[in-house]
């Protein structure tokens, strides 16, 4: 059975570290602690004294002053690993943690996961080919030497890079290594750790290289594990659940995140707020339990993006400078059907095509596989369609050889509605107001990834008020725009009443509009 040696890097909250160590070792696992040398000595003394009688606790023999992005973080990890390898000869796995991490599964479940597959868990992607680095310098992390810290010595940091570039001091990457990058939160087998430590002792050239690279905690272990371990024995993901905000900062979890956390396909989570006493207590009890019935839906990241995005109203797709003067044409008429229930809008379009000769395209800006003619590649992806929306619409008008064209948009696509209404062409809007049952919203949460197959109905039920409000708010925003030529039909209205809105929208006779409004099963889910 797996026996875990936790590698704990921490720098604050000594009482929390003591509690964390006791919880993790209470079930038979062990822990090696590196407490930042920058922290007060008294705090470290309190930790050592409180855990002195625990045989499953070891400490790094040498404490390092750690700085973000520096080699010191890797050195601290190596020091703690060496202590753990020596102190715990029966440990089979070495799991990297911070003082802000906590288990989100039971120990029994964690051991079962590690027993099921003889692999290493470490996120590692090709440094140059992947898009893991979203912002900031990339190649410069490796090919130049870094002795200044970008966070507190920004001017010196970038001046140093500029000077090395001007003097041609670019250095070579070790020829036998494929540089990899990923999260620092790994879980590695004993033989892998021993191989990495042996490699570090024998390859001083590699160690010198990484010592002056930038943010080596995202490249050192990731590269060496790929170099030393066969690919089939590596799972390129972390077993620790963490999320980042739009500003690149880790998301902090609080008391009301318990259900979300235990539903993720991970064993630990980072970062748990020090003030979240109830969450910490519940997670501590969970780890010590024998529970194994976890339904992992793994919707956390998508759910966070959804909830964090509420209220951030803006023009996501602002016009590009080369599109500002483009137009669909003064003689063109674009008809937009806006509806949250896509199947309702599609049924309406089918009926319109049956009763009129107006060409119609379904959710071309919302649905990847919507049918579109071959327009030379501009229609290939949602991203291309949205970036070049006016050019795409002009080409569709030309393809159908028409001056009137109908498209469907989700009610959330108000930025596109605004852009089309700002054009010199004529734009008309038909908004479809549908009733939204809890059952529909539950299905909607699944379709958009806010809930997974294993998410309980109780968990989704807590989201329903937010989702319902969000859908209603989209309609309110459309009305607040005071768009001209804005018609509405509603599920709660009679076909005769809806016929008026359809007639205004399509500029058709009352009889044709009534025939469309009487479409069978129009609003049925």
Short mmCIF file of C-alpha atoms in Angstrom, two decimals:
data_model
loop_
_atom_site.label_atom_id
_atom_site.label_comp_id
_atom_site.label_asym_id
_atom_site.label_seq_id
_atom_site.Cartn_x
_atom_site.Cartn_y
_atom_site.Cartn_z
CA UNK A 1 0.00 0.00 0.00
CA UNK A 2 1.16 3.53 -0.78
CA UNK A 3 2.84 5.46 2.01
CA UNK A 4 3.11 9.16 1.33
CA UNK A 5 5.93 11.43 2.42
CA UNK A 6 4.60 14.97 2.09
CA UNK A 7 7.13 17.66 1.15
CA UNK A 8 5.88 20.83 2.80
CA UNK A 9 7.23 24.24 1.79
CA UNK A 10 5.93 26.97 4.09
CA UNK A 11 6.81 30.38 5.47
CA UNK A 12 4.05 31.54 7.83
CA UNK A 13 1.19 30.53 10.14
CA UNK A 14 3.07 28.16 12.48
CA UNK A 15 -0.12 27.03 14.23
CA UNK A 16 -1.64 26.09 10.88
CA UNK A 17 1.53 24.17 9.93
CA UNK A 18 1.43 22.24 13.20
CA UNK A 19 -2.23 21.32 12.65
CA UNK A 20 -1.55 20.37 9.03
CA UNK A 21 1.36 18.10 9.98
CA UNK A 22 -0.67 16.37 12.70
CA UNK A 23 -3.62 15.76 10.38
CA UNK A 24 -1.48 14.31 7.59
CA UNK A 25 0.55 12.04 9.86
CA UNK A 26 -2.39 10.84 11.96
CA UNK A 27 -3.27 8.20 9.37
CA UNK A 28 0.27 6.81 9.07
CA UNK A 29 1.81 9.06 6.42
CA UNK A 30 4.83 11.25 7.06
CA UNK A 31 6.00 14.76 6.30
CA UNK A 32 9.25 16.66 5.75
CA UNK A 33 9.02 20.39 6.42
CA UNK A 34 11.05 23.26 4.98
CA UNK A 35 10.21 26.49 6.81
CA UNK A 36 11.52 29.56 4.99
CA UNK A 37 14.69 30.97 6.56
CA UNK A 38 13.27 34.47 6.06
CA UNK A 39 10.54 33.69 8.58
CA UNK A 40 11.04 34.53 12.28
CA UNK A 41 13.17 32.03 14.20
CA UNK A 42 10.63 31.96 16.99
CA UNK A 43 7.95 30.71 14.59
CA UNK A 44 10.19 27.85 13.44
CA UNK A 45 11.10 27.01 17.04
CA UNK A 46 7.38 26.70 17.91
CA UNK A 47 6.84 24.29 15.01
CA UNK A 48 9.82 22.10 15.96
CA UNK A 49 8.87 21.96 19.62
CA UNK A 50 5.23 21.13 18.91
CA UNK A 51 6.15 18.28 16.55
CA UNK A 52 9.28 17.04 18.30
CA UNK A 53 7.60 13.87 19.62
CA UNK A 54 6.09 12.90 16.25
CA UNK A 55 8.29 10.24 14.56
CA UNK A 56 6.55 10.86 11.21
CA UNK A 57 7.82 14.44 11.00
CA UNK A 58 11.24 15.44 9.68
CA UNK A 59 12.79 18.81 8.89
CA UNK A 60 15.08 19.94 6.09
CA UNK A 61 18.59 20.00 7.49
CA UNK A 62 19.28 23.41 5.99
CA UNK A 63 16.74 26.19 5.68
CA UNK A 64 16.92 28.47 2.65
CA UNK A 65 15.79 32.06 2.23
CA UNK A 66 13.19 31.67 -0.52
CA UNK A 67 12.22 34.20 -3.17
CA UNK A 68 9.51 33.88 -5.79
CA UNK A 69 10.91 32.89 -9.19
CA UNK A 70 14.34 32.07 -7.77
CA UNK A 71 16.39 28.87 -7.56
CA UNK A 72 15.94 29.03 -3.77
CA UNK A 73 12.49 27.42 -4.07
CA UNK A 74 13.96 24.42 -5.90
CA UNK A 75 16.82 24.18 -3.41
CA UNK A 76 14.36 24.22 -0.51
CA UNK A 77 12.42 21.40 -2.18
CA UNK A 78 15.61 19.36 -2.70
CA UNK A 79 16.60 19.87 0.93
CA UNK A 80 13.20 18.64 2.14
CA UNK A 81 13.29 15.69 -0.27
CA UNK A 82 16.72 14.61 0.98
CA UNK A 83 15.47 14.73 4.56
CA UNK A 84 12.37 12.70 3.65
CA UNK A 85 14.29 10.05 1.69
CA UNK A 86 16.65 9.50 4.65
CA UNK A 87 14.03 9.70 7.43
CA UNK A 88 11.26 7.64 5.81
CA UNK A 89 12.70 4.59 4.02
CA UNK A 90 9.25 3.03 3.64
CA UNK A 91 7.72 6.01 1.86
CA UNK A 92 6.59 5.09 -1.66
CA UNK A 93 5.41 8.50 -2.90
CA UNK A 94 6.59 12.07 -2.30
CA UNK A 95 3.83 14.65 -2.55
CA UNK A 96 4.67 18.35 -2.81
CA UNK A 97 2.52 20.72 -0.71
CA UNK A 98 2.46 24.28 0.55
CA UNK A 99 1.18 25.54 3.87
CA UNK A 100 -2.00 26.66 2.09
CA UNK A 101 -2.83 23.17 0.77
CA UNK A 102 -5.33 20.77 2.30
CA UNK A 103 -6.65 17.34 1.38
CA UNK A 104 -10.01 17.27 -0.41
CA UNK A 105 -10.36 13.48 -0.26
CA UNK A 106 -9.87 10.90 2.47
CA UNK A 107 -6.47 9.33 3.08
CA UNK A 108 -7.94 5.95 2.15
CA UNK A 109 -9.09 7.33 -1.20
CA UNK A 110 -5.72 9.02 -1.85
CA UNK A 111 -3.82 5.81 -1.14
CA UNK A 112 -6.18 3.88 -3.41
CA UNK A 113 -5.56 6.32 -6.28
CA UNK A 114 -1.80 5.99 -5.91
CA UNK A 115 -1.98 2.18 -5.64
CA UNK A 116 -4.04 1.83 -8.82
CA UNK A 117 -1.34 3.13 -11.17
CA UNK A 118 2.44 2.85 -10.95
CA UNK A 119 3.09 6.32 -12.35
CA UNK A 120 4.42 9.77 -11.51
CA UNK A 121 2.03 12.70 -11.44
CA UNK A 122 3.70 15.87 -12.65
CA UNK A 123 2.46 18.47 -15.09
CA UNK A 124 5.07 18.76 -17.85
CA UNK A 125 4.70 20.25 -21.32
CA UNK A 126 7.26 21.14 -23.96
CA UNK A 127 8.69 24.51 -22.94
CA UNK A 128 8.91 25.92 -26.47
CA UNK A 129 6.00 24.24 -28.26
CA UNK A 130 3.27 24.55 -25.61
CA UNK A 131 1.39 27.72 -24.67
CA UNK A 132 1.76 27.09 -20.93
CA UNK A 133 3.37 30.53 -20.45
CA UNK A 134 0.58 33.03 -21.13
CA UNK A 135 2.36 36.34 -20.51
CA UNK A 136 5.84 37.73 -19.92
CA UNK A 137 9.20 36.50 -21.11
CA UNK A 138 9.55 32.93 -22.35
CA UNK A 139 12.80 31.87 -24.03
CA UNK A 140 14.62 34.54 -22.00
CA UNK A 141 13.90 32.53 -18.85
CA UNK A 142 16.48 30.00 -20.01
CA UNK A 143 18.94 31.50 -22.46
CA UNK A 144 20.04 34.35 -20.19
CA UNK A 145 21.40 34.26 -16.64
CA UNK A 146 19.20 35.75 -13.93
CA UNK A 147 20.71 37.06 -10.71
CA UNK A 148 18.09 39.74 -9.97
CA UNK A 149 14.49 39.17 -8.89
CA UNK A 150 11.85 40.59 -11.23
CA UNK A 151 9.42 41.27 -8.39
CA UNK A 152 11.57 43.50 -6.20
CA UNK A 153 14.42 44.41 -8.60
CA UNK A 154 12.42 44.98 -11.76
CA UNK A 155 14.71 47.61 -13.31
CA UNK A 156 17.86 45.56 -12.72
CA UNK A 157 16.12 42.39 -13.90
CA UNK A 158 15.21 43.79 -17.32
CA UNK A 159 18.41 45.81 -17.68
CA UNK A 160 20.37 42.61 -17.11
CA UNK A 161 18.45 40.84 -19.90
CA UNK A 162 18.96 43.81 -22.25
CA UNK A 163 22.70 43.93 -21.49
CA UNK A 164 23.16 40.19 -22.11
CA UNK A 165 21.21 40.47 -25.35
CA UNK A 166 23.30 43.44 -26.51
CA UNK A 167 26.58 41.67 -25.67
CA UNK A 168 25.53 38.41 -27.29
CA UNK A 169 25.71 36.44 -24.05
CA UNK A 170 22.98 33.97 -24.98
CA UNK A 171 23.79 30.59 -23.48
CA UNK A 172 23.08 27.08 -24.70
CA UNK A 173 20.53 24.80 -23.08
CA UNK A 174 22.01 21.42 -22.00
CA UNK A 175 21.99 19.44 -25.24
CA UNK A 176 20.66 16.19 -23.82
CA UNK A 177 17.62 17.74 -22.10
CA UNK A 178 14.21 18.53 -23.59
CA UNK A 179 13.05 21.52 -21.58
CA UNK A 180 9.63 21.03 -20.02
CA UNK A 181 7.35 23.29 -18.00
CA UNK A 182 4.39 22.85 -15.66
CA UNK A 183 3.00 23.25 -12.16
CA UNK A 184 5.41 22.68 -9.28
CA UNK A 185 2.87 20.59 -7.32
CA UNK A 186 3.95 17.03 -8.06
CA UNK A 187 3.50 13.54 -6.64
CA UNK A 188 6.50 11.34 -7.55
CA UNK A 189 7.42 7.75 -6.76
CA UNK A 190 10.40 6.95 -4.57
CA UNK A 191 12.58 5.63 -7.39
CA UNK A 192 11.91 8.77 -9.39
CA UNK A 193 12.93 11.03 -6.50
CA UNK A 194 16.09 9.00 -5.90
CA UNK A 195 16.95 9.21 -9.62
CA UNK A 196 16.42 12.99 -9.61
CA UNK A 197 18.64 13.46 -6.53
CA UNK A 198 21.37 11.24 -8.01
CA UNK A 199 21.17 13.21 -11.27
CA UNK A 200 21.46 16.50 -9.36
CA UNK A 201 24.59 15.27 -7.59
CA UNK A 202 26.28 14.01 -10.77
CA UNK A 203 25.33 16.69 -13.31
CA UNK A 204 26.80 19.89 -11.95
CA UNK A 205 26.52 21.50 -15.38
CA UNK A 206 22.74 21.09 -15.34
CA UNK A 207 22.53 22.40 -11.80
CA UNK A 208 24.55 25.49 -12.74
CA UNK A 209 22.20 26.07 -15.66
CA UNK A 210 19.02 25.92 -13.58
CA UNK A 211 20.50 27.96 -10.72
CA UNK A 212 20.49 31.07 -12.91
CA UNK A 213 17.31 30.38 -14.90
CA UNK A 214 14.11 32.26 -14.11
CA UNK A 215 11.24 30.50 -12.26
CA UNK A 216 13.05 27.12 -12.21
CA UNK A 217 10.40 25.57 -9.94
CA UNK A 218 8.27 25.35 -13.11
CA UNK A 219 11.01 23.67 -15.17
CA UNK A 220 13.56 21.77 -13.03
CA UNK A 221 11.62 18.72 -11.81
CA UNK A 222 9.38 18.80 -14.88
CA UNK A 223 12.42 18.48 -17.19
CA UNK A 224 14.40 15.97 -15.12
CA UNK A 225 11.47 13.61 -14.60
CA UNK A 226 10.83 13.51 -18.36
CA UNK A 227 14.54 12.84 -18.90
CA UNK A 228 14.76 10.02 -16.33
CA UNK A 229 11.36 8.29 -16.49
CA UNK A 230 9.76 6.49 -19.47
CA UNK A 231 6.86 8.48 -20.91
CA UNK A 232 4.20 5.78 -20.23
CA UNK A 233 4.99 6.10 -16.51
CA UNK A 234 4.22 9.84 -16.38
CA UNK A 235 0.77 11.38 -16.04
CA UNK A 236 1.08 15.02 -17.07
CA UNK A 237 -1.18 16.57 -14.49
CA UNK A 238 -1.05 17.65 -10.89
CA UNK A 239 -3.11 15.91 -8.22
CA UNK A 240 -3.50 19.29 -6.53
CA UNK A 241 -6.49 21.42 -7.56
CA UNK A 242 -5.75 25.11 -7.99
CA UNK A 243 -7.16 27.96 -10.01
CA UNK A 244 -5.94 31.39 -11.04
CA UNK A 245 -7.78 34.67 -11.42
CA UNK A 246 -7.65 36.85 -14.55
CA UNK A 247 -4.71 38.62 -12.89
CA UNK A 248 -2.62 35.46 -12.51
CA UNK A 249 -3.17 35.16 -8.76
CA UNK A 250 -4.18 31.88 -7.11
CA UNK A 251 -7.84 31.66 -6.12
CA UNK A 252 -8.37 31.34 -2.37
CA UNK A 253 -11.02 28.97 -1.03
CA UNK A 254 -13.31 29.69 1.92
CA UNK A 255 -15.88 27.92 4.08
CA UNK A 256 -18.58 27.78 1.40
CA UNK A 257 -16.32 25.98 -1.10
CA UNK A 258 -16.43 22.57 0.61
CA UNK A 259 -18.83 20.88 -1.82
CA UNK A 260 -17.05 22.32 -4.84
CA UNK A 261 -13.63 21.15 -3.64
CA UNK A 262 -14.50 17.56 -2.81
CA UNK A 263 -16.12 17.24 -6.26
CA UNK A 264 -12.85 17.91 -8.10
CA UNK A 265 -10.75 15.12 -9.57
CA UNK A 266 -7.82 15.88 -7.27
CA UNK A 267 -6.49 14.79 -3.88
CA UNK A 268 -5.49 18.20 -2.49
CA UNK A 269 -6.40 21.83 -3.13
CA UNK A 270 -4.55 25.11 -2.93
CA UNK A 271 -5.06 27.76 -1.51
CA UNK A 272 -7.23 27.33 1.59
CA UNK A 273 -7.73 30.58 3.48
CA UNK A 274 -6.17 30.62 6.98
CA UNK A 275 -9.42 32.26 8.15
CA UNK A 276 -11.59 29.42 6.78
CA UNK A 277 -11.66 27.59 10.10
CA UNK A 278 -14.81 25.61 9.33
CA UNK A 279 -13.50 24.48 5.93
CA UNK A 280 -10.18 23.45 7.44
CA UNK A 281 -11.94 21.50 10.19
CA UNK A 282 -14.24 19.68 7.76
CA UNK A 283 -11.41 18.83 5.36
CA UNK A 284 -9.29 17.58 8.26
CA UNK A 285 -12.10 15.27 9.37
CA UNK A 286 -12.59 14.13 5.78
CA UNK A 287 -8.93 13.12 5.39
CA UNK A 288 -9.06 11.02 8.56
CA UNK A 289 -12.28 9.29 7.48
CA UNK A 290 -12.64 6.09 5.49
CA UNK A 291 -14.93 7.71 2.94
CA UNK A 292 -14.48 6.51 -0.66
CA UNK A 293 -17.75 7.49 -2.39
CA UNK A 294 -16.60 10.63 -4.18
CA UNK A 295 -18.42 11.79 -7.32
CA UNK A 296 -15.85 13.84 -9.21
CA UNK A 297 -17.43 16.16 -11.77
CA UNK A 298 -14.37 18.43 -12.06
CA UNK A 299 -16.38 21.48 -13.07
CA UNK A 300 -14.59 23.83 -10.65
CA UNK A 301 -12.58 25.92 -13.10
CA UNK A 302 -15.49 26.49 -15.48
CA UNK A 303 -17.80 27.26 -12.57
CA UNK A 304 -15.35 29.82 -11.21
CA UNK A 305 -15.08 31.52 -14.60
CA UNK A 306 -18.88 31.69 -14.79
CA UNK A 307 -19.41 33.13 -11.33
CA UNK A 308 -16.40 35.46 -11.43
CA UNK A 309 -17.51 36.81 -14.78
CA UNK A 310 -20.90 38.04 -13.54
CA UNK A 311 -20.89 41.80 -13.44
CA UNK A 312 -17.83 42.21 -15.66
CA UNK A 313 -19.84 43.80 -18.43
CA UNK A 314 -17.74 44.97 -21.36
CA UNK A 315 -17.08 44.79 -25.07
CA UNK A 316 -15.33 41.45 -25.33
CA UNK A 317 -15.03 41.76 -29.10
CA UNK A 318 -14.28 45.43 -29.71
CA UNK A 319 -14.07 46.35 -33.42
CA UNK A 320 -10.57 45.94 -34.89
CA UNK A 321 -9.17 49.06 -36.51
CA UNK A 322 -9.40 47.53 -39.98
CA UNK A 323 -13.08 46.71 -39.44
CA UNK A 324 -14.30 50.05 -38.16
CA UNK A 325 -14.94 51.45 -41.60
CA UNK A 326 -16.32 48.21 -43.06
CA UNK A 327 -20.03 47.69 -43.54
CA UNK A 328 -22.45 44.99 -44.55
CA UNK A 329 -23.86 47.55 -46.96
CA UNK A 330 -26.64 50.14 -46.70
CA UNK A 331 -28.92 47.97 -48.80
CA UNK A 332 -28.53 44.90 -46.55
CA UNK A 333 -30.95 43.86 -43.81
CA UNK A 334 -29.66 41.59 -41.03
CA UNK A 335 -32.35 39.84 -38.99
CA UNK A 336 -31.22 38.53 -35.58
CA UNK A 337 -33.18 35.95 -33.57
CA UNK A 338 -31.99 36.10 -29.94
CA UNK A 339 -32.93 33.18 -27.71
CA UNK A 340 -31.34 31.37 -24.77
CA UNK A 341 -33.04 28.10 -25.73
CA UNK A 342 -31.26 27.30 -28.95
CA UNK A 343 -33.64 24.49 -29.94
CA UNK A 344 -36.59 26.93 -29.86
CA UNK A 345 -34.83 29.41 -32.15
CA UNK A 346 -33.83 26.61 -34.51
CA UNK A 347 -37.45 25.42 -34.76
CA UNK A 348 -38.56 28.97 -35.48
CA UNK A 349 -35.92 29.32 -38.21
CA UNK A 350 -37.09 26.07 -39.77
CA UNK A 351 -40.64 27.40 -39.88
CA UNK A 352 -39.51 30.75 -41.30
CA UNK A 353 -37.62 28.99 -44.10
CA UNK A 354 -40.76 26.95 -44.79
CA UNK A 355 -43.01 30.04 -45.04
CA UNK A 356 -40.59 32.50 -46.67
CA UNK A 357 -37.58 32.51 -48.97
CA UNK A 358 -35.28 34.38 -46.55
CA UNK A 359 -31.93 32.51 -46.07
CA UNK A 360 -31.23 31.66 -42.43
CA UNK A 361 -28.16 30.46 -40.50
CA UNK A 362 -28.38 29.09 -36.97
CA UNK A 363 -25.99 29.92 -34.09
CA UNK A 364 -22.92 30.61 -36.22
CA UNK A 365 -21.20 32.70 -33.53
CA UNK A 366 -22.10 30.40 -30.64
CA UNK A 367 -21.98 26.84 -31.99
CA UNK A 368 -18.84 25.41 -33.59
CA UNK A 369 -20.56 22.85 -35.82
CA UNK A 370 -23.23 25.13 -37.30
CA UNK A 371 -23.50 24.50 -41.04
CA UNK A 372 -21.81 27.18 -43.12
CA UNK A 373 -20.71 27.20 -46.75
CA UNK A 374 -17.00 27.06 -47.56
CA UNK A 375 -15.89 30.69 -47.52
CA UNK A 376 -12.16 30.14 -47.82
CA UNK A 377 -11.49 29.26 -44.20
CA UNK A 378 -12.95 32.34 -42.49
CA UNK A 379 -15.83 30.13 -41.31
CA UNK A 380 -13.58 27.38 -39.93
CA UNK A 381 -13.65 28.23 -36.20
CA UNK A 382 -15.72 30.29 -33.78
CA UNK A 383 -12.69 32.47 -33.13
CA UNK A 384 -12.26 33.35 -36.80
CA UNK A 385 -15.97 33.95 -37.31
CA UNK A 386 -16.11 36.34 -34.38
CA UNK A 387 -12.90 38.21 -35.21
CA UNK A 388 -13.99 38.75 -38.81
CA UNK A 389 -17.73 38.87 -38.25
CA UNK A 390 -18.54 41.68 -40.66
CA UNK A 391 -16.44 40.19 -43.42
CA UNK A 392 -18.11 36.84 -42.77
CA UNK A 393 -21.59 38.36 -42.95
CA UNK A 394 -20.78 40.20 -46.21
CA UNK A 395 -19.60 36.92 -47.71
CA UNK A 396 -22.78 35.16 -46.57
CA UNK A 397 -24.95 37.87 -48.16
CA UNK A 398 -22.97 37.38 -51.38
CA UNK A 399 -23.11 33.57 -51.16
CA UNK A 400 -26.91 33.54 -50.84
CA UNK A 401 -27.21 36.45 -53.31
CA UNK A 402 -29.65 38.15 -50.99
CA UNK A 403 -30.29 41.47 -49.31
CA UNK A 404 -31.98 39.88 -46.27
CA UNK A 405 -30.39 37.25 -44.01
CA UNK A 406 -31.45 35.76 -40.67
CA UNK A 407 -29.01 34.55 -37.99
CA UNK A 408 -29.44 33.26 -34.42
CA UNK A 409 -27.52 34.61 -31.43
CA UNK A 410 -27.50 33.60 -27.81
CA UNK A 411 -28.92 36.32 -25.56
CA UNK A 412 -25.47 36.63 -23.96
CA UNK A 413 -24.00 37.84 -27.27
CA UNK A 414 -24.96 41.44 -26.72
CA UNK A 415 -21.54 42.62 -27.87
CA UNK A 416 -22.24 41.20 -31.32
CA UNK A 417 -25.72 42.76 -31.37
CA UNK A 418 -24.19 46.14 -30.52
CA UNK A 419 -21.64 45.79 -33.29
CA UNK A 420 -24.17 44.82 -35.95
CA UNK A 421 -26.52 47.62 -34.88
CA UNK A 422 -23.67 50.12 -35.25
CA UNK A 423 -23.32 49.14 -38.92
CA UNK A 424 -24.77 51.20 -41.79
CA UNK A 425 -26.99 48.27 -42.76
CA UNK A 426 -30.47 47.76 -41.27
CA UNK A 427 -30.59 45.43 -38.28
CA UNK A 428 -33.74 43.91 -36.82
CA UNK A 429 -33.97 41.89 -33.61
CA UNK A 430 -36.53 39.29 -32.52
CA UNK A 431 -36.11 38.29 -28.88
CA UNK A 432 -37.76 35.03 -27.80
CA UNK A 433 -38.80 34.93 -24.15
CA UNK A 434 -38.94 31.32 -22.92
CA UNK A 435 -39.94 29.97 -19.53
CA UNK A 436 -37.00 28.38 -17.73
CA UNK A 437 -37.84 25.45 -15.51
CA UNK A 438 -35.41 24.15 -12.90
CA UNK A 439 -35.06 21.03 -15.02
CA UNK A 440 -34.01 23.08 -18.04
CA UNK A 441 -31.51 25.12 -15.98
CA UNK A 442 -30.09 21.89 -14.56
CA UNK A 443 -29.52 20.62 -18.11
CA UNK A 444 -28.11 24.02 -19.12
CA UNK A 445 -25.57 23.83 -16.27
CA UNK A 446 -24.44 20.45 -17.60
CA UNK A 447 -24.25 21.62 -21.22
CA UNK A 448 -22.06 24.62 -20.46
CA UNK A 449 -19.82 22.74 -18.04
CA UNK A 450 -20.98 24.28 -14.76
CA UNK A 451 -21.92 20.78 -13.61
CA UNK A 452 -20.60 17.37 -14.57
CA UNK A 453 -22.17 13.92 -14.72
CA UNK A 454 -21.29 13.29 -11.09
CA UNK A 455 -22.51 16.62 -9.70
CA UNK A 456 -25.37 16.11 -7.29
CA UNK A 457 -28.69 17.82 -7.91
CA UNK A 458 -28.36 19.45 -4.49
CA UNK A 459 -25.09 21.11 -5.54
CA UNK A 460 -26.60 22.37 -8.80
CA UNK A 461 -29.73 23.53 -6.97
CA UNK A 462 -27.60 26.06 -5.11
CA UNK A 463 -26.48 27.46 -8.46
CA UNK A 464 -29.94 27.72 -10.01
CA UNK A 465 -30.82 31.17 -8.58
CA UNK A 466 -27.57 32.59 -9.98
CA UNK A 467 -28.08 30.97 -13.38
CA UNK A 468 -31.72 32.08 -13.52
CA UNK A 469 -30.79 35.63 -12.57
CA UNK A 470 -27.99 35.62 -15.13
CA UNK A 471 -30.31 34.61 -17.97
CA UNK A 472 -32.86 37.23 -16.91
CA UNK A 473 -30.15 39.84 -16.68
CA UNK A 474 -29.12 39.15 -20.29
CA UNK A 475 -32.67 40.02 -21.41
CA UNK A 476 -32.64 43.18 -19.28
CA UNK A 477 -29.38 44.26 -20.88
CA UNK A 478 -30.84 43.80 -24.36
CA UNK A 479 -33.83 45.96 -23.45
CA UNK A 480 -31.58 48.61 -21.89
CA UNK A 481 -29.87 49.09 -25.27
CA UNK A 482 -33.12 50.45 -26.74
CA UNK A 483 -32.32 48.82 -30.06
CA UNK A 484 -34.57 50.03 -32.89
CA UNK A 485 -36.63 47.42 -34.73
CA UNK A 486 -36.71 45.26 -31.59
CA UNK A 487 -39.63 42.81 -31.49
CA UNK A 488 -40.45 40.15 -28.89
CA UNK A 489 -42.44 36.94 -28.73
CA UNK A 490 -43.03 34.91 -25.59
CA UNK A 491 -43.84 31.34 -24.64
CA UNK A 492 -46.56 32.67 -22.34
CA UNK A 493 -48.26 34.64 -25.14
CA UNK A 494 -50.85 33.33 -27.62
CA UNK A 495 -49.92 32.59 -31.26
CA UNK A 496 -52.03 35.59 -32.30
CA UNK A 497 -50.05 37.90 -30.03
CA UNK A 498 -46.73 36.43 -31.16
CA UNK A 499 -47.76 36.83 -34.79
CA UNK A 500 -47.61 40.65 -34.41
CA UNK A 501 -43.95 40.48 -33.31
CA UNK A 502 -43.05 38.04 -36.10
CA UNK A 503 -44.80 40.19 -38.71
CA UNK A 504 -42.89 43.30 -37.60
CA UNK A 505 -39.62 41.38 -37.55
CA UNK A 506 -39.93 39.73 -40.95
CA UNK A 507 -42.07 42.35 -42.70
CA UNK A 508 -44.51 39.65 -43.80
CA UNK A 509 -48.28 39.50 -43.94
CA UNK A 510 -50.34 38.71 -40.81
CA UNK A 511 -51.37 35.35 -42.26
CA UNK A 512 -47.76 34.26 -42.89
CA UNK A 513 -46.73 35.49 -39.44
CA UNK A 514 -49.59 33.56 -37.80
CA UNK A 515 -48.59 30.41 -39.63
CA UNK A 516 -45.07 30.74 -38.24
CA UNK A 517 -46.35 31.54 -34.74
CA UNK A 518 -48.49 28.41 -34.80
CA UNK A 519 -45.48 26.14 -35.41
CA UNK A 520 -46.18 22.90 -33.56
CA UNK A 521 -44.16 22.22 -30.42
CA UNK A 522 -42.27 25.49 -30.87
CA UNK A 523 -41.50 25.95 -27.19
CA UNK A 524 -41.33 22.31 -26.11
CA UNK A 525 -38.04 21.31 -24.40
#
